[in-house]
Short mmCIF file of C-alpha atoms and ligand atoms in Angstrom, two decimals:
data_model
loop_
_atom_site.label_atom_id
_atom_site.label_comp_id
_atom_site.label_asym_id
_atom_site.label_seq_id
_atom_site.Cartn_x
_atom_site.Cartn_y
_atom_site.Cartn_z
CA MET A 20 18.48 15.56 -29.43
CA ASN A 21 15.89 17.39 -26.86
CA VAL A 22 14.51 14.06 -24.58
CA PRO A 23 11.87 15.51 -22.53
CA PHE A 24 10.58 13.62 -19.16
CA PHE A 25 7.72 13.18 -20.38
CA ASP A 26 5.48 15.45 -22.42
CA ILE A 27 1.82 15.46 -21.80
CA GLY A 28 1.29 18.17 -24.85
CA ARG A 29 2.20 15.72 -27.68
CA LEU A 30 0.12 13.01 -25.72
CA ASN A 31 -2.79 14.90 -25.61
CA HIS A 32 -2.76 15.55 -29.73
CA THR A 33 -2.22 11.99 -30.31
CA ILE A 34 -6.63 12.34 -29.14
CA ASP A 35 -7.16 16.05 -28.94
CA SER A 36 -9.95 15.08 -31.61
CA LYS A 37 -11.48 12.75 -28.59
CA ILE A 38 -11.11 15.41 -26.38
CA HIS A 39 -12.32 18.33 -28.54
CA THR A 40 -15.15 16.65 -28.97
CA ALA A 41 -15.72 15.73 -25.33
CA ILE A 42 -16.07 19.43 -23.78
CA MET A 43 -17.98 20.33 -26.76
CA ARG A 44 -20.69 17.60 -25.54
CA VAL A 45 -20.32 18.91 -21.70
CA LEU A 46 -20.86 22.65 -22.95
CA GLU A 47 -23.85 21.67 -25.02
CA SER A 48 -24.81 19.71 -22.68
CA GLY A 49 -25.20 22.79 -19.81
CA TRP A 50 -24.28 20.73 -16.95
CA TYR A 51 -21.14 20.72 -15.41
CA ILE A 52 -20.98 19.21 -12.28
CA LEU A 53 -21.94 15.46 -11.28
CA GLY A 54 -24.25 14.79 -14.23
CA ASN A 55 -24.17 12.15 -17.08
CA GLU A 56 -20.44 12.54 -17.62
CA CYS A 57 -19.69 11.58 -14.34
CA SER A 58 -21.51 8.49 -13.84
CA LYS A 59 -20.94 6.99 -17.60
CA LEU A 60 -17.31 7.47 -16.52
CA GLU A 61 -18.00 5.68 -12.50
CA GLN A 62 -20.09 2.90 -14.65
CA VAL A 63 -16.97 2.44 -17.62
CA MET A 64 -13.93 2.36 -14.65
CA THR A 65 -16.17 0.03 -12.71
CA LEU A 66 -16.56 -2.23 -15.77
CA GLN A 67 -12.96 -2.01 -16.72
CA LEU A 68 -11.08 -2.33 -12.84
CA LYS A 69 -13.83 -5.15 -12.69
CA GLY A 70 -14.70 -3.89 -9.53
CA LYS A 71 -17.81 -2.86 -7.39
CA SER A 72 -18.02 0.47 -6.92
CA LEU A 73 -16.23 3.91 -8.29
CA VAL A 74 -16.96 7.42 -6.88
CA GLY A 75 -15.83 10.24 -8.89
CA CYS A 76 -13.96 13.11 -6.90
CA ASN A 77 -12.12 16.14 -7.12
CA SER A 78 -8.21 14.48 -7.19
CA GLY A 79 -6.13 11.79 -6.05
CA THR A 80 -5.05 13.33 -2.84
CA ASP A 81 -9.00 13.95 -1.90
CA ALA A 82 -9.73 10.11 -2.87
CA LEU A 83 -7.26 8.97 -0.85
CA ILE A 84 -8.85 11.86 2.36
CA LEU A 85 -12.67 10.58 1.14
CA SER A 86 -11.93 6.59 1.79
CA LEU A 87 -9.75 7.51 4.67
CA LEU A 88 -12.89 9.20 6.26
CA ALA A 89 -15.37 6.40 5.31
CA ALA A 90 -13.28 4.11 6.90
CA GLY A 91 -13.98 6.53 9.73
CA VAL A 92 -10.52 7.74 10.78
CA SER A 93 -10.42 10.99 12.66
CA HIS A 94 -7.90 12.96 15.19
CA GLY A 95 -6.09 10.81 17.88
CA ASP A 96 -6.09 7.73 14.81
CA GLU A 97 -3.28 6.09 13.39
CA VAL A 98 -2.13 5.08 10.37
CA ILE A 99 0.54 3.30 8.59
CA THR A 100 2.11 3.89 5.10
CA VAL A 101 5.61 4.47 3.56
CA ALA A 102 7.84 7.28 3.67
CA ASN A 103 9.05 6.26 0.15
CA THR A 104 5.74 8.02 -1.46
CA ALA A 105 4.80 11.58 -3.03
CA ILE A 106 3.95 14.12 -0.32
CA PRO A 107 0.07 13.42 -0.93
CA THR A 108 -0.11 9.99 0.87
CA VAL A 109 0.95 11.81 4.14
CA ALA A 110 -0.92 15.02 3.67
CA ALA A 111 -4.43 13.40 3.67
CA ILE A 112 -4.02 11.27 6.92
CA CYS A 113 -2.81 14.48 8.00
CA ALA A 114 -5.77 15.97 6.85
CA THR A 115 -8.12 13.82 8.85
CA GLY A 116 -6.23 14.40 11.91
CA ALA A 117 -4.69 11.21 12.10
CA THR A 118 -1.01 10.40 12.75
CA PRO A 119 1.02 8.93 10.06
CA VAL A 120 3.18 6.02 11.20
CA PHE A 121 6.03 4.91 8.84
CA VAL A 122 7.29 1.28 8.23
CA ASP A 123 10.45 0.83 6.28
CA ILE A 124 10.38 -0.56 2.31
CA ASP A 125 11.27 -3.82 1.10
CA PRO A 126 14.67 -3.63 -0.56
CA THR A 127 13.74 -5.41 -3.63
CA THR A 128 9.94 -3.92 -4.83
CA TRP A 129 11.03 -0.38 -3.00
CA LEU A 130 7.21 -0.74 -1.94
CA LEU A 131 5.76 -1.50 1.28
CA ASP A 132 7.48 -4.02 3.63
CA SER A 133 4.29 -5.82 4.66
CA ALA A 134 5.99 -8.00 7.08
CA LEU A 135 6.51 -5.16 9.52
CA VAL A 136 3.14 -3.93 9.89
CA ALA A 137 2.29 -6.08 12.51
CA ALA A 138 4.82 -4.29 14.84
CA ALA A 139 3.79 -1.11 13.99
CA LEU A 140 0.63 -2.01 15.02
CA THR A 141 -1.37 -0.40 17.73
CA VAL A 142 -4.96 0.27 19.44
CA ARG A 143 -5.24 3.49 17.63
CA THR A 144 -4.10 1.91 13.92
CA LYS A 145 -7.26 2.88 12.10
CA ALA A 146 -6.35 2.08 8.14
CA VAL A 147 -2.70 1.19 6.19
CA ILE A 148 -2.30 2.89 2.95
CA ALA A 149 -0.50 0.46 0.71
CA VAL A 150 1.40 2.74 -2.20
CA HIS A 151 1.38 1.14 -6.18
CA LEU A 152 4.54 3.45 -6.52
CA PHE A 153 5.74 4.12 -9.66
CA GLY A 154 3.31 1.41 -11.45
CA ASN A 155 3.96 -1.79 -9.41
CA MET A 156 1.72 -3.02 -6.86
CA ALA A 157 2.74 -3.81 -2.99
CA ASP A 158 1.50 -7.23 -1.75
CA ILE A 159 -1.79 -6.67 -0.43
CA ASN A 160 -2.48 -10.40 -0.48
CA LYS A 161 0.35 -10.72 2.34
CA LEU A 162 -0.79 -7.93 3.75
CA VAL A 163 -4.25 -9.12 4.08
CA LYS A 164 -2.22 -12.23 5.53
CA GLU A 165 -0.54 -10.33 8.29
CA LEU A 166 -3.81 -8.28 9.83
CA HIS A 167 -5.42 -11.44 9.55
CA ALA A 168 -2.36 -13.05 11.59
CA ALA A 169 -2.50 -10.29 13.94
CA GLY A 170 -6.12 -10.53 14.64
CA ARG A 171 -6.74 -6.95 13.24
CA GLU A 172 -8.75 -7.51 10.08
CA ASP A 173 -11.03 -4.27 11.33
CA VAL A 174 -7.84 -2.29 10.17
CA ALA A 175 -9.05 -0.66 6.18
CA ILE A 176 -6.39 -1.21 3.64
CA ILE A 177 -6.50 1.28 1.30
CA GLU A 178 -4.79 1.24 -2.26
CA ASP A 179 -3.08 4.62 -3.69
CA VAL A 180 -3.76 3.35 -7.04
CA ALA A 181 -2.15 7.59 -8.45
CA GLN A 182 0.22 5.93 -9.82
CA ALA A 183 -0.24 1.86 -10.76
CA GLN A 184 -3.54 2.09 -12.98
CA GLY A 185 -4.00 -0.88 -15.23
CA ALA A 186 -1.50 -2.60 -12.90
CA THR A 187 -2.74 -6.30 -11.68
CA LEU A 188 -1.94 -8.06 -8.86
CA ASN A 189 -2.72 -12.41 -9.67
CA GLY A 190 -5.03 -11.33 -12.50
CA LEU A 191 -6.99 -8.76 -10.49
CA SER A 192 -7.07 -4.92 -11.09
CA SER A 193 -5.04 -2.39 -8.57
CA GLY A 194 -7.70 -0.42 -6.89
CA ILE A 195 -10.57 -3.58 -6.17
CA LEU A 196 -7.87 -5.04 -3.54
CA GLY A 197 -8.70 -3.07 -0.72
CA ARG A 198 -11.16 -1.57 0.68
CA PHE A 199 -10.52 1.26 -0.43
CA GLY A 200 -8.61 2.29 -3.95
CA ALA A 201 -7.80 5.69 -4.84
CA PHE A 202 -7.07 7.04 -7.75
CA SER A 203 -5.41 9.79 -9.20
CA PHE A 204 -6.19 11.59 -12.79
CA TYR A 205 -3.66 14.48 -12.34
CA PRO A 206 -2.46 15.24 -15.90
CA SER A 207 1.03 12.79 -15.66
CA LYS A 208 -0.91 10.15 -14.46
CA ASN A 209 -1.25 7.00 -16.34
CA ILE A 210 -4.96 7.87 -17.17
CA GLY A 211 -4.65 11.51 -16.51
CA ALA A 212 -7.49 14.51 -17.11
CA LEU A 213 -6.47 18.06 -18.52
CA GLY A 214 -6.70 19.38 -14.62
CA ASP A 215 -7.64 17.55 -11.91
CA GLY A 216 -9.45 14.69 -10.98
CA GLY A 217 -9.75 11.61 -8.90
CA ALA A 218 -11.83 8.42 -8.15
CA VAL A 219 -12.31 5.95 -4.85
CA HIS A 220 -13.54 2.52 -5.92
CA CYS A 221 -15.07 1.21 -2.68
CA SER A 222 -15.71 -2.93 -2.38
CA SER A 223 -18.89 -2.12 -0.70
CA ASP A 224 -22.12 -0.88 -1.46
CA SER A 225 -22.40 0.53 1.73
CA ASP A 226 -18.52 2.65 1.74
CA SER A 227 -19.48 4.00 -1.47
CA VAL A 228 -22.71 5.24 -0.26
CA LEU A 229 -20.95 7.57 2.48
CA VAL A 230 -18.23 8.02 -0.02
CA ARG A 231 -20.72 10.25 -2.01
CA GLU A 232 -22.38 11.68 0.62
CA LEU A 233 -18.69 12.81 2.22
CA ARG A 234 -17.73 14.14 -1.21
CA ASN A 235 -21.06 16.37 -1.89
CA TYR A 236 -20.70 18.48 1.44
CA GLY A 237 -22.36 14.82 3.26
CA GLN A 238 -25.66 15.38 1.75
CA LYS A 239 -27.69 12.50 0.68
CA ASP A 240 -29.92 14.33 -1.67
CA ARG A 241 -30.50 17.61 -2.33
CA TYR A 242 -30.30 20.35 0.99
CA HIS A 243 -30.40 16.52 3.56
CA ALA A 244 -26.94 16.35 5.42
CA GLU A 245 -26.77 13.55 7.11
CA THR A 246 -23.46 12.71 6.99
CA LYS A 247 -20.39 14.59 9.27
CA ARG A 248 -17.59 15.62 7.44
CA GLY A 249 -18.67 16.11 4.43
CA ILE A 250 -16.05 17.71 1.92
CA ASN A 251 -17.29 18.91 -1.42
CA SER A 252 -14.77 16.80 -3.41
CA ARG A 253 -17.08 16.90 -7.31
CA LEU A 254 -15.11 15.68 -10.15
CA ASP A 255 -16.23 17.99 -12.91
CA GLU A 256 -18.00 17.10 -16.31
CA VAL A 257 -15.20 18.40 -18.52
CA GLN A 258 -12.86 16.26 -16.92
CA ALA A 259 -15.16 13.09 -16.34
CA ALA A 260 -15.62 13.14 -20.73
CA ILE A 261 -12.24 13.59 -21.32
CA ILE A 262 -10.85 10.73 -18.81
CA THR A 263 -13.71 8.39 -20.00
CA GLU A 264 -12.37 9.01 -23.88
CA LYS A 265 -8.99 7.91 -22.60
CA LEU A 266 -10.14 5.05 -20.99
CA PRO A 267 -10.05 2.80 -23.41
CA LEU A 268 -6.83 3.68 -24.62
CA LEU A 269 -5.15 2.63 -21.09
CA ASP A 270 -4.07 -0.40 -21.84
CA THR A 271 -2.01 0.46 -25.08
CA TRP A 272 -0.57 3.70 -23.09
CA ASN A 273 0.58 0.65 -20.65
CA ARG A 274 1.84 -1.76 -22.95
CA ARG A 275 4.05 1.08 -25.33
CA LYS A 276 5.04 1.98 -21.67
CA ALA A 277 6.46 -1.81 -20.78
CA GLU A 278 8.04 -2.26 -24.08
CA LEU A 279 10.08 1.12 -23.13
CA MET A 280 10.49 -0.63 -19.73
CA GLU A 281 11.73 -4.10 -20.93
CA THR A 282 14.53 -2.21 -23.86
CA TYR A 283 15.89 0.01 -21.06
CA ARG A 284 16.46 -3.04 -18.23
CA ARG A 285 17.45 -4.62 -21.37
CA GLU A 286 20.05 -2.56 -22.50
CA LEU A 287 21.36 -0.93 -18.88
CA ALA A 288 21.63 -4.81 -17.51
CA ASN A 289 25.44 -4.86 -17.46
CA LEU A 290 26.18 -1.08 -15.96
CA PRO A 291 26.37 -1.07 -11.89
CA LEU A 292 22.80 0.49 -11.50
CA THR A 293 19.63 -1.33 -10.04
CA PHE A 294 15.90 -1.45 -11.24
CA GLN A 295 13.02 -1.90 -9.10
CA GLY A 296 11.63 -5.61 -8.58
CA ILE A 297 8.65 -6.67 -9.19
CA THR A 298 6.57 -7.91 -7.14
CA PRO A 299 5.64 -11.37 -7.50
CA GLY A 300 2.23 -11.93 -9.00
CA CYS A 301 2.28 -8.46 -10.32
CA THR A 302 1.74 -7.46 -13.79
CA PRO A 303 3.04 -3.69 -13.20
CA ALA A 304 1.32 -0.42 -15.17
CA TRP A 305 5.02 1.39 -15.07
CA HIS A 306 4.18 5.50 -14.49
CA LEU A 307 7.85 5.93 -13.99
CA CYS A 308 11.12 4.28 -15.06
CA VAL A 309 13.08 4.60 -11.62
CA ILE A 310 16.84 3.29 -11.56
CA ALA A 311 19.05 3.12 -8.88
CA LEU A 312 23.17 4.34 -8.95
CA GLU A 313 25.39 3.41 -6.23
CA ASN A 314 25.38 6.46 -4.52
CA SER A 315 24.22 9.96 -4.36
CA GLN A 316 27.52 11.56 -6.30
CA GLN A 317 27.35 9.02 -8.84
CA ARG A 318 23.65 10.17 -9.20
CA GLU A 319 24.42 13.68 -9.41
CA GLN A 320 27.62 12.37 -11.89
CA LEU A 321 25.04 10.75 -14.41
CA GLN A 322 22.16 13.15 -13.85
CA GLN A 323 24.11 16.43 -15.11
CA HIS A 324 25.60 13.88 -17.87
CA LEU A 325 22.30 13.15 -18.94
CA GLY A 326 21.32 17.02 -18.64
CA GLN A 327 24.52 17.75 -21.00
CA ALA A 328 22.62 15.56 -23.90
CA GLY A 329 19.52 17.14 -23.62
CA ILE A 330 17.88 14.22 -21.45
CA GLN A 331 15.73 15.40 -18.52
CA THR A 332 15.36 12.95 -15.26
CA LEU A 333 13.86 14.06 -12.24
CA ILE A 334 14.24 12.50 -8.49
CA HIS A 335 11.15 10.50 -7.53
CA TYR A 336 11.41 11.40 -4.03
CA PRO A 337 14.52 13.14 -3.25
CA ILE A 338 13.38 13.98 0.61
CA PRO A 339 11.12 10.67 2.17
CA CYS A 340 8.57 12.20 3.87
CA HIS A 341 9.63 11.35 7.49
CA LEU A 342 11.84 13.73 6.91
CA GLN A 343 10.05 16.75 5.74
CA ALA A 344 8.86 19.58 7.96
CA ALA A 345 5.81 19.10 7.73
CA PHE A 346 5.52 15.47 9.09
CA THR A 347 7.66 15.73 12.29
CA ALA A 348 4.78 14.57 14.41
CA ALA A 349 4.82 11.43 12.41
CA ARG A 350 5.75 8.15 14.24
CA HIS A 351 8.51 5.67 13.16
CA ASP A 352 11.02 2.87 14.43
CA GLY A 353 14.23 4.17 12.09
CA LEU A 354 13.96 3.51 7.81
CA PRO A 355 17.01 3.03 6.84
CA ILE A 356 16.32 1.04 3.19
CA THR A 357 13.93 4.16 2.87
CA GLU A 358 17.01 6.51 3.55
CA LYS A 359 19.36 4.84 1.28
CA MET A 360 17.37 4.48 -1.90
CA ALA A 361 16.32 8.43 -1.68
CA GLN A 362 20.19 9.41 -2.12
CA ARG A 363 19.87 6.53 -5.17
CA ILE A 364 17.40 6.84 -7.33
CA MET A 365 16.59 8.75 -10.76
CA SER A 366 13.72 8.90 -13.06
CA LEU A 367 14.37 8.16 -17.00
CA PRO A 368 12.44 9.48 -19.58
CA LEU A 369 9.15 7.50 -19.71
CA SER A 370 5.99 7.85 -21.70
CA PRO A 371 3.25 6.67 -24.12
CA VAL A 372 4.87 8.92 -26.72
CA LEU A 373 8.64 8.29 -26.19
CA THR A 374 10.05 7.59 -29.55
CA ASP A 375 12.58 4.41 -30.20
CA ASP A 376 14.91 7.03 -31.42
CA GLU A 377 14.47 9.42 -28.32
CA GLN A 378 14.92 6.44 -25.95
CA ARG A 379 17.86 5.08 -27.77
CA HIS A 380 19.58 8.82 -26.98
CA VAL A 381 19.08 8.16 -23.04
CA ILE A 382 20.58 4.34 -23.01
CA ASN A 383 23.62 5.54 -25.35
CA VAL A 384 24.55 8.70 -22.75
CA ILE A 385 24.12 6.40 -19.85
CA CYS A 386 26.34 4.13 -21.78
CA THR A 387 28.66 6.53 -22.32
CA PHE A 388 28.81 7.91 -18.68
CA TYR A 389 30.15 4.34 -17.70
CA ASN A 390 32.33 4.20 -20.79
CA ARG A 391 30.80 1.03 -22.74
C1 LIG B 28 1.52 8.20 -4.69
C2 LIG B 28 0.22 9.48 -4.96
N1 LIG B 28 -0.75 9.72 -4.07
C3 LIG B 28 -1.30 10.14 -4.61
C4 LIG B 28 -1.45 11.41 -5.53
C5 LIG B 28 -2.62 12.97 -5.41
O1 LIG B 28 -3.11 12.83 -6.63
P1 LIG B 28 -3.14 13.92 -7.34
O2 LIG B 28 -2.32 15.24 -7.52
O3 LIG B 28 -4.49 14.13 -8.14
O4 LIG B 28 -3.89 14.85 -5.17
C6 LIG B 28 -0.40 11.54 -5.96
C7 LIG B 28 0.12 12.63 -7.32
O5 LIG B 28 1.27 12.72 -7.36
C8 LIG B 28 1.02 10.61 -5.88
O6 LIG B 28 2.08 9.72 -6.69
#
């Protein structure tokens, strides 16, 4: 049996009539960028998040860039984040001219270790990007306390929510806890478009006004530019309409993935591999099922064993960002946990349309690898 890592086409087929209707609605409207569909998405998603204000944009990367620009980040500033993330988190920092400063991850949750942030602060620190990787949430409340204790409430907290739409921390939605929350609608995300898309949640009206201007050339209104550093990062109407159709399914799809994660955790519990520890108070919205093997050799062998049985796996991410050629100018004081985890992690098939039989095949093949 072949088990794809994530068959996005299969997921979209389950709602193809809704997607078709959404596309036809835009076609017939004759308005393709920043129109009623985008406004509707911004309203519906703000309500779903129980948030303040959402601004649609072109991608998750742009959502981070717009957040950084609105926080006043520019050349010579520093932005603290983790190296255990997707490249765009760090590329966004570099796009503003700022220097990324990496801190290590917590060995249990594999996310930003907030206790290390204070030591990384300098007079140039303008923001911290807390990445909610794989669906689990970084402990934003602890981060707020650390910045408060250091007397640095001026530092903007930006949540990178690309992989955790629908997760909560103590009942509050991911993306509304920081000053900004950057969402991605990349096709494989918890809510995926049929192309690129993103959104910024702003926790104040003034930030929301600024991000709206920044995404549209810096224009306050048509042909009046007041904000420097504006870019073109508008959400097109087709993507906005599709995302709005999908939003009511977010909880159902996340619940199915949570159920599959429970099964993986239960059935693989006695094997020499570990799962990501859940942040206290967090209900994750699993985007990836990542396991950590004992070492890279074992990972390679298991990945090969699964591949021979028709099971597709991936590694998120094989090279941490501080070891990427693009980011050698970034600052850090050693990231031993990040480096160790990059050697051990492997992602198993997970999606709302993964069947019980497919998952059973994955579990059986892993068990045979360990002679169980
Ligand atoms: C953690 C993280 N941040 C940011 C992004 C960027 O999102 P996009 O691909 O929509 O630009 C991604 C998507 O790959 C991601 O996984």
